[in-house]
mmCIF file of N, CA and C in Angstrom:
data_model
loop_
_atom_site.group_PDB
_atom_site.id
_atom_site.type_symbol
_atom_site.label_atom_id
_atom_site.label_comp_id
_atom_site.label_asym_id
_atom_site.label_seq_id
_atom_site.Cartn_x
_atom_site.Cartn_y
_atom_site.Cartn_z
ATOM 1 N N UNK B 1 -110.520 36.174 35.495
ATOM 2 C CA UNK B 1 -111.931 36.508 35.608
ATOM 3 C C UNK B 1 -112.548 35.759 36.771
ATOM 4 N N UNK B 2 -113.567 36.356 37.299
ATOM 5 C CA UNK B 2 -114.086 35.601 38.355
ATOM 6 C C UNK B 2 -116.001 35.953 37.691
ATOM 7 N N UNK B 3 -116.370 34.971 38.752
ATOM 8 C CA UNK B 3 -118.139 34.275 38.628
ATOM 9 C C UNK B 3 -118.312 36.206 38.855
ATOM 10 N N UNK B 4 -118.155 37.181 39.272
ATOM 11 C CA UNK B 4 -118.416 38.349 39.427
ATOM 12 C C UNK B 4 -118.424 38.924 38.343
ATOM 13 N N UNK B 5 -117.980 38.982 37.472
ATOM 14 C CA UNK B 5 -117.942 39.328 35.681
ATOM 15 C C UNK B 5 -118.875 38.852 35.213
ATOM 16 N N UNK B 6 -119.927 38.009 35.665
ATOM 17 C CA UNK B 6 -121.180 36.975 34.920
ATOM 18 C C UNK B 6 -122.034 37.653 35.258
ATOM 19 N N UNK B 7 -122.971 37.447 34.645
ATOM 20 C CA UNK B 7 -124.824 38.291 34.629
ATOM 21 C C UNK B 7 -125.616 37.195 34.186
ATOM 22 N N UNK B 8 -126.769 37.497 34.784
ATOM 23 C CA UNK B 8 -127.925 36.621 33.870
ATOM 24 C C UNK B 8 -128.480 37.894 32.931
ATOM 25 N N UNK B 9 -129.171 37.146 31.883
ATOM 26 C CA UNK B 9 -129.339 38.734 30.899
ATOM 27 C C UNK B 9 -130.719 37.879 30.959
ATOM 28 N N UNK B 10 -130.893 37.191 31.154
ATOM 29 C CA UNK B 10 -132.534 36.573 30.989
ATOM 30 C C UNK B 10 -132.908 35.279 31.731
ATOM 31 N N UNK B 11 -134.441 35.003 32.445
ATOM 32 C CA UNK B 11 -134.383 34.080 32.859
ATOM 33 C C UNK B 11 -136.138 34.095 33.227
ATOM 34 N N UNK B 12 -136.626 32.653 32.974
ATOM 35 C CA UNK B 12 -137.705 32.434 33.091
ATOM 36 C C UNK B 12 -138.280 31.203 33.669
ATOM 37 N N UNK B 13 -139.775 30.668 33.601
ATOM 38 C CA UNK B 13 -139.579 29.486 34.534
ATOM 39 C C UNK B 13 -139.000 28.366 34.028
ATOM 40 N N UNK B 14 -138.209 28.389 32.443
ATOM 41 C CA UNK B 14 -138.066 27.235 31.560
ATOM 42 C C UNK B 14 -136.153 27.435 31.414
ATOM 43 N N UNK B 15 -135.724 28.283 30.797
ATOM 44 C CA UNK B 15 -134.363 28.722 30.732
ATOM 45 C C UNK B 15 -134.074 29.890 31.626
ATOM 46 N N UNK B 16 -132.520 30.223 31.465
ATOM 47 C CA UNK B 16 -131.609 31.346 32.086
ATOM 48 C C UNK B 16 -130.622 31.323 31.442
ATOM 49 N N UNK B 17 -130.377 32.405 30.856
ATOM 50 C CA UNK B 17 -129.177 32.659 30.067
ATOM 51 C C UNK B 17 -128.103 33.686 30.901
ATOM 52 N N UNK B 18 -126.751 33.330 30.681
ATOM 53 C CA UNK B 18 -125.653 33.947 31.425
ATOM 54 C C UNK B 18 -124.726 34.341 30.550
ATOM 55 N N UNK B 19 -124.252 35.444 31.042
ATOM 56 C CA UNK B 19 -122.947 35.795 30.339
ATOM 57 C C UNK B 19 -121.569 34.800 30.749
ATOM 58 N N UNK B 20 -120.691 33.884 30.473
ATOM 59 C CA UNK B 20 -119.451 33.533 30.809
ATOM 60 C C UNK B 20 -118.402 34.833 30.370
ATOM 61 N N UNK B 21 -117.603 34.821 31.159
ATOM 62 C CA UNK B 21 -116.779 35.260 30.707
ATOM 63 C C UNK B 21 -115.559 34.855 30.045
ATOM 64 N N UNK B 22 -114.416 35.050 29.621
ATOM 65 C CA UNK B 22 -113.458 34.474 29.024
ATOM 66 C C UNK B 22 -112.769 33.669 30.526
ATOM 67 N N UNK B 23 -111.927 32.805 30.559
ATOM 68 C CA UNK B 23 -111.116 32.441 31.660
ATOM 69 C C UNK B 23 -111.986 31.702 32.596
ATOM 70 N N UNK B 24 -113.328 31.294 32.691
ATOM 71 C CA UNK B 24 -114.378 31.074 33.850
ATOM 72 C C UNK B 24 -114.640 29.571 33.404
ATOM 73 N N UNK B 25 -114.824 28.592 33.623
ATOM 74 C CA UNK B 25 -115.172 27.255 33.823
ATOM 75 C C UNK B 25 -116.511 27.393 33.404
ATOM 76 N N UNK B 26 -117.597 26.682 32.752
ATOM 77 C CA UNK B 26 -118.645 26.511 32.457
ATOM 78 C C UNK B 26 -119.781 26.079 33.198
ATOM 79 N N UNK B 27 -118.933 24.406 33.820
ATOM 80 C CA UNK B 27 -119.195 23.577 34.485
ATOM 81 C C UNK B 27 -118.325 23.207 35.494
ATOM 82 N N UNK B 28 -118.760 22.992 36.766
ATOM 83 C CA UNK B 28 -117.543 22.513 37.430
ATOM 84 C C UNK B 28 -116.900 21.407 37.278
ATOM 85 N N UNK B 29 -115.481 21.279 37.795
ATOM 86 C CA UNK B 29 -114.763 20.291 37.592
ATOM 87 C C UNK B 29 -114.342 19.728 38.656
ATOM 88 N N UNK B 30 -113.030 18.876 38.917
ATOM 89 C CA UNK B 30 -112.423 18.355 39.715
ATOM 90 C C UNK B 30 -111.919 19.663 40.720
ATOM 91 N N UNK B 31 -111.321 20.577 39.718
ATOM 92 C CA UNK B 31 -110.374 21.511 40.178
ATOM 93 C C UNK B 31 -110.698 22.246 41.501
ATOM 94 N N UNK B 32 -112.414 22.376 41.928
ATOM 95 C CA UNK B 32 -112.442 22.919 42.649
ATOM 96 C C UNK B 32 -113.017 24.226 42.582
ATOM 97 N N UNK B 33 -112.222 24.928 41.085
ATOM 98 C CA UNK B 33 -112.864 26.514 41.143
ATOM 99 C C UNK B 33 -114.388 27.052 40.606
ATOM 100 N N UNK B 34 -114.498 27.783 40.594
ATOM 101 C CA UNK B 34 -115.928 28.715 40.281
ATOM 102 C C UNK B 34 -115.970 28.247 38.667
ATOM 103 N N UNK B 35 -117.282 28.288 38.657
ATOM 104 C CA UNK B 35 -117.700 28.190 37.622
ATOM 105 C C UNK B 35 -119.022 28.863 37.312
ATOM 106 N N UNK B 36 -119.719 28.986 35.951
ATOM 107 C CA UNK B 36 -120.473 29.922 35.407
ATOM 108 C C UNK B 36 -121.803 29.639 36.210
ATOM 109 N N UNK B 37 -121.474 27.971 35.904
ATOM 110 C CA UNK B 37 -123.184 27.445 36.433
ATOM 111 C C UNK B 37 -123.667 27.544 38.008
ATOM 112 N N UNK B 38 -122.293 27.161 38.594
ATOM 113 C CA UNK B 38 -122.236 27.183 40.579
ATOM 114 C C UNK B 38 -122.668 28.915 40.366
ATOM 115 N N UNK B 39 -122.483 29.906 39.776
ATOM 116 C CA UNK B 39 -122.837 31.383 39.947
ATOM 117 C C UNK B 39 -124.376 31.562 39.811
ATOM 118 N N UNK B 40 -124.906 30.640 38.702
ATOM 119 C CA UNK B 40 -126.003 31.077 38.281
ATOM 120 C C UNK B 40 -127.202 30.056 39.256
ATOM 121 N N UNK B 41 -126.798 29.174 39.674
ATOM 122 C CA UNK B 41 -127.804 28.324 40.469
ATOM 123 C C UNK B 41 -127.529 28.844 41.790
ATOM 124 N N UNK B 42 -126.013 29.493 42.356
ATOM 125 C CA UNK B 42 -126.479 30.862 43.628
ATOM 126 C C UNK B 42 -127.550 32.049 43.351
ATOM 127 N N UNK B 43 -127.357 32.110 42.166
ATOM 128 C CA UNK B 43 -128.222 33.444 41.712
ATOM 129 C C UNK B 43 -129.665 32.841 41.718
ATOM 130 N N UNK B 44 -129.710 32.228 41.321
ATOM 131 C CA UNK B 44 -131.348 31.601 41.433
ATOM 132 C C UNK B 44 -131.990 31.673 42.713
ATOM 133 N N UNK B 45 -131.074 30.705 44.027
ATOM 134 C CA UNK B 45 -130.933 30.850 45.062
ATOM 135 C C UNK B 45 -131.864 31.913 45.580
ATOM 136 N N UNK B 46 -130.951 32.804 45.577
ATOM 137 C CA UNK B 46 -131.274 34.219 45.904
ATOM 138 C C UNK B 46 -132.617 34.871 45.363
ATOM 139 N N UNK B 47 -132.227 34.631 44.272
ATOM 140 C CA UNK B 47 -133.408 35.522 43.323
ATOM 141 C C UNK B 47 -134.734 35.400 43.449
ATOM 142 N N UNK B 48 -135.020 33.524 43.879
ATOM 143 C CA UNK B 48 -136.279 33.464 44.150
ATOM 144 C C UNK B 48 -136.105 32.823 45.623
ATOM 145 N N UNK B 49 -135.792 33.233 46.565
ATOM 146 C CA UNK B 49 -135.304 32.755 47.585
ATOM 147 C C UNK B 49 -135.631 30.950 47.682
ATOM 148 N N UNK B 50 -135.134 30.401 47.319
ATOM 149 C CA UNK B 50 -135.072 29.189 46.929
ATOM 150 C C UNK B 50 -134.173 28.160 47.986
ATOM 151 N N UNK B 51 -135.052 27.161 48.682
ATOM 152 C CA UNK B 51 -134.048 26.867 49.635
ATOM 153 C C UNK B 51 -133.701 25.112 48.966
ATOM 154 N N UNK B 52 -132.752 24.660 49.532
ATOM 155 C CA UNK B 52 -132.269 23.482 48.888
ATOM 156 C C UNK B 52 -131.752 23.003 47.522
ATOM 157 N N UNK B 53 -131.778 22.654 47.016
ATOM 158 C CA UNK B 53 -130.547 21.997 45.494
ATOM 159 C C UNK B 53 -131.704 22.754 43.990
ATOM 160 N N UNK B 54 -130.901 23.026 43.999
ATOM 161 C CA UNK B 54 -131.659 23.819 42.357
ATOM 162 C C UNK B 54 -131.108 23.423 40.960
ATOM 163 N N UNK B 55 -132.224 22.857 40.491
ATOM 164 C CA UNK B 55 -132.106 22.180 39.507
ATOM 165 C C UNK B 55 -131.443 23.354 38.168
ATOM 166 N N UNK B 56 -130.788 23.262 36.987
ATOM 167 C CA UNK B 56 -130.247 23.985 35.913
ATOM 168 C C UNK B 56 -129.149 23.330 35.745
ATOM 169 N N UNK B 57 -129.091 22.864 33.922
ATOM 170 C CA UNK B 57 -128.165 22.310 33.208
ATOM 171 C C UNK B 57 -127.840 23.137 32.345
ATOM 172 N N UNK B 58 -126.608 23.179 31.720
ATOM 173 C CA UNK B 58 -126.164 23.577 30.836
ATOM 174 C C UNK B 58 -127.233 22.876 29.158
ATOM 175 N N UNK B 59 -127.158 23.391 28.398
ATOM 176 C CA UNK B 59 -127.371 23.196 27.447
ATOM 177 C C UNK B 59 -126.212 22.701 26.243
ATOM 178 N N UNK B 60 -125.548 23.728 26.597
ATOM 179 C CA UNK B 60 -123.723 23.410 25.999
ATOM 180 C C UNK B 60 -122.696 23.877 26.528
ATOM 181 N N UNK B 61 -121.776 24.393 26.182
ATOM 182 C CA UNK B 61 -120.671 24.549 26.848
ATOM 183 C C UNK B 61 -119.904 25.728 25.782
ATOM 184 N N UNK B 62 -119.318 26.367 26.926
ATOM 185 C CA UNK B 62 -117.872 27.160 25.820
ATOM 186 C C UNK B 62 -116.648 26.388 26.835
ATOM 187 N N UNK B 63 -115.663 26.625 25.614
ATOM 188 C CA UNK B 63 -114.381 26.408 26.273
ATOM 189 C C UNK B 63 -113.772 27.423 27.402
ATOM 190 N N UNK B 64 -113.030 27.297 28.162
ATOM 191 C CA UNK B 64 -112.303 27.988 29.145
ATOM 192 C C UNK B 64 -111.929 29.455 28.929
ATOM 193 N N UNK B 65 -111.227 29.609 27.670
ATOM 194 C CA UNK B 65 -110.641 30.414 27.092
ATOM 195 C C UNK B 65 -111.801 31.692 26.625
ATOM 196 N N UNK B 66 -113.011 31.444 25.966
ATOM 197 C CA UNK B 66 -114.158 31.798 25.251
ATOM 198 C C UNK B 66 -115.269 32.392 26.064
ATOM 199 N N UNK B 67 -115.587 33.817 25.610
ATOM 200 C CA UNK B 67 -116.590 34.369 26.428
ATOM 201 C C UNK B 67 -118.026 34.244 25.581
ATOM 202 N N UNK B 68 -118.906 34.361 26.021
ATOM 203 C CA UNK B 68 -120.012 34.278 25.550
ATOM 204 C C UNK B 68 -121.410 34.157 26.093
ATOM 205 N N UNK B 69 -122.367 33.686 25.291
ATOM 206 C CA UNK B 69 -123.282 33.994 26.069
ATOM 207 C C UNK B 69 -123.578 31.512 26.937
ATOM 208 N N UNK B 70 -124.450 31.897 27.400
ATOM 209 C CA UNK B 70 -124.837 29.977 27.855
ATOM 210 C C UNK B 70 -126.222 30.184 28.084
ATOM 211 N N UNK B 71 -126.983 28.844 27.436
ATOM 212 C CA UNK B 71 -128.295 29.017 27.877
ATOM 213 C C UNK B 71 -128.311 27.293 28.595
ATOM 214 N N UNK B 72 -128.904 27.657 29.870
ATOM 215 C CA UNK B 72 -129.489 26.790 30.568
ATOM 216 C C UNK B 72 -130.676 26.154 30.799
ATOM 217 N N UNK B 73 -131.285 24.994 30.588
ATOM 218 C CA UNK B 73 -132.701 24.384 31.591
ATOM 219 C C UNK B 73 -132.417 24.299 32.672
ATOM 220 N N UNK B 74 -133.382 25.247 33.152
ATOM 221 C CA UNK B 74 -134.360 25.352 34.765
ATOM 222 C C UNK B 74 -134.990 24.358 35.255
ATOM 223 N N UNK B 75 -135.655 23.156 34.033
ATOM 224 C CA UNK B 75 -136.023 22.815 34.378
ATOM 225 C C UNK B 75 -135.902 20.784 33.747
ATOM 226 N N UNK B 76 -135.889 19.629 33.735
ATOM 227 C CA UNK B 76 -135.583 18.558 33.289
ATOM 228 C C UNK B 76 -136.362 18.450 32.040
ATOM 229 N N UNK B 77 -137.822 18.795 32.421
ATOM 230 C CA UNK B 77 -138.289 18.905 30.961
ATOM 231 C C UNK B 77 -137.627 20.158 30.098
ATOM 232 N N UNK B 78 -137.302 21.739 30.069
ATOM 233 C CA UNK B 78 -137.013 22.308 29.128
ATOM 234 C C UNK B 78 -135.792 21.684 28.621
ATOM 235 N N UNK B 79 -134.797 21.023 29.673
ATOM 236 C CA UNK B 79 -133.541 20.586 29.361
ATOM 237 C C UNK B 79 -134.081 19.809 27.783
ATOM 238 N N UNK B 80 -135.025 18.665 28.365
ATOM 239 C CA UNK B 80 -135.116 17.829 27.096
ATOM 240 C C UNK B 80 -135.721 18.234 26.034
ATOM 241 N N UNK B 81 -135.984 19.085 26.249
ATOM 242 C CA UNK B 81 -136.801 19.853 24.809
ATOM 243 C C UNK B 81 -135.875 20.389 23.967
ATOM 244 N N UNK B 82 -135.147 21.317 25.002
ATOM 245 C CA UNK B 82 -133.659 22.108 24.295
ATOM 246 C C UNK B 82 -132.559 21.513 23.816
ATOM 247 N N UNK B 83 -132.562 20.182 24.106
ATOM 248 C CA UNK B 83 -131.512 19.070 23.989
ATOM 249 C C UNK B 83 -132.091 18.664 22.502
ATOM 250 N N UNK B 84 -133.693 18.405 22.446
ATOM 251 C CA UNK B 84 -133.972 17.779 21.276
ATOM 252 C C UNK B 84 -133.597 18.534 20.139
ATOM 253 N N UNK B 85 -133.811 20.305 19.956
ATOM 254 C CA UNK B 85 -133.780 20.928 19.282
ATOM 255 C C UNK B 85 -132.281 21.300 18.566
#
């Protein structure tokens, strides 16, 4: 699978939710390869033409193997809100 199999299905000024796919990294690693989040903070990029480092954390994680959906903070405060909850 590649970051091209991923979608955002939603996204606002607080979260963004993405599809992972099965086989896709979440978060990046050492390894080097693509991952869900490097897709979705290009997509942001773009989306709101956004120049320089763009903030979005994971919230949690799937494993490697596991497709599903990921919801992200956009922003440090939603992070900590979504973290609290």
């Amino acid at each position: 699978m590649k970051s091209s199999d991923s979608e955002i299905v939603f996204c606002d000024n607080h979260i963004l939710v993405a599809v992972k796919p099965c086989d896709l990294l979440t978060q990046p690693d050492d390894s080097g390869e693509v991952s869900l989040e490097a897709f979705a903070k290009e997509w942001v990029k773009k989306e709101y033409h956004k120049p320089g480092s763009v903030f979005l954390h994971a919230i949690h994680r799937l494993d490697r193997p596991v497709s599903g959906l990921v919801l992200f903070g956009r922003t440090s405060k939603a992070l900590s809100r979504l973290n609290e909850q």
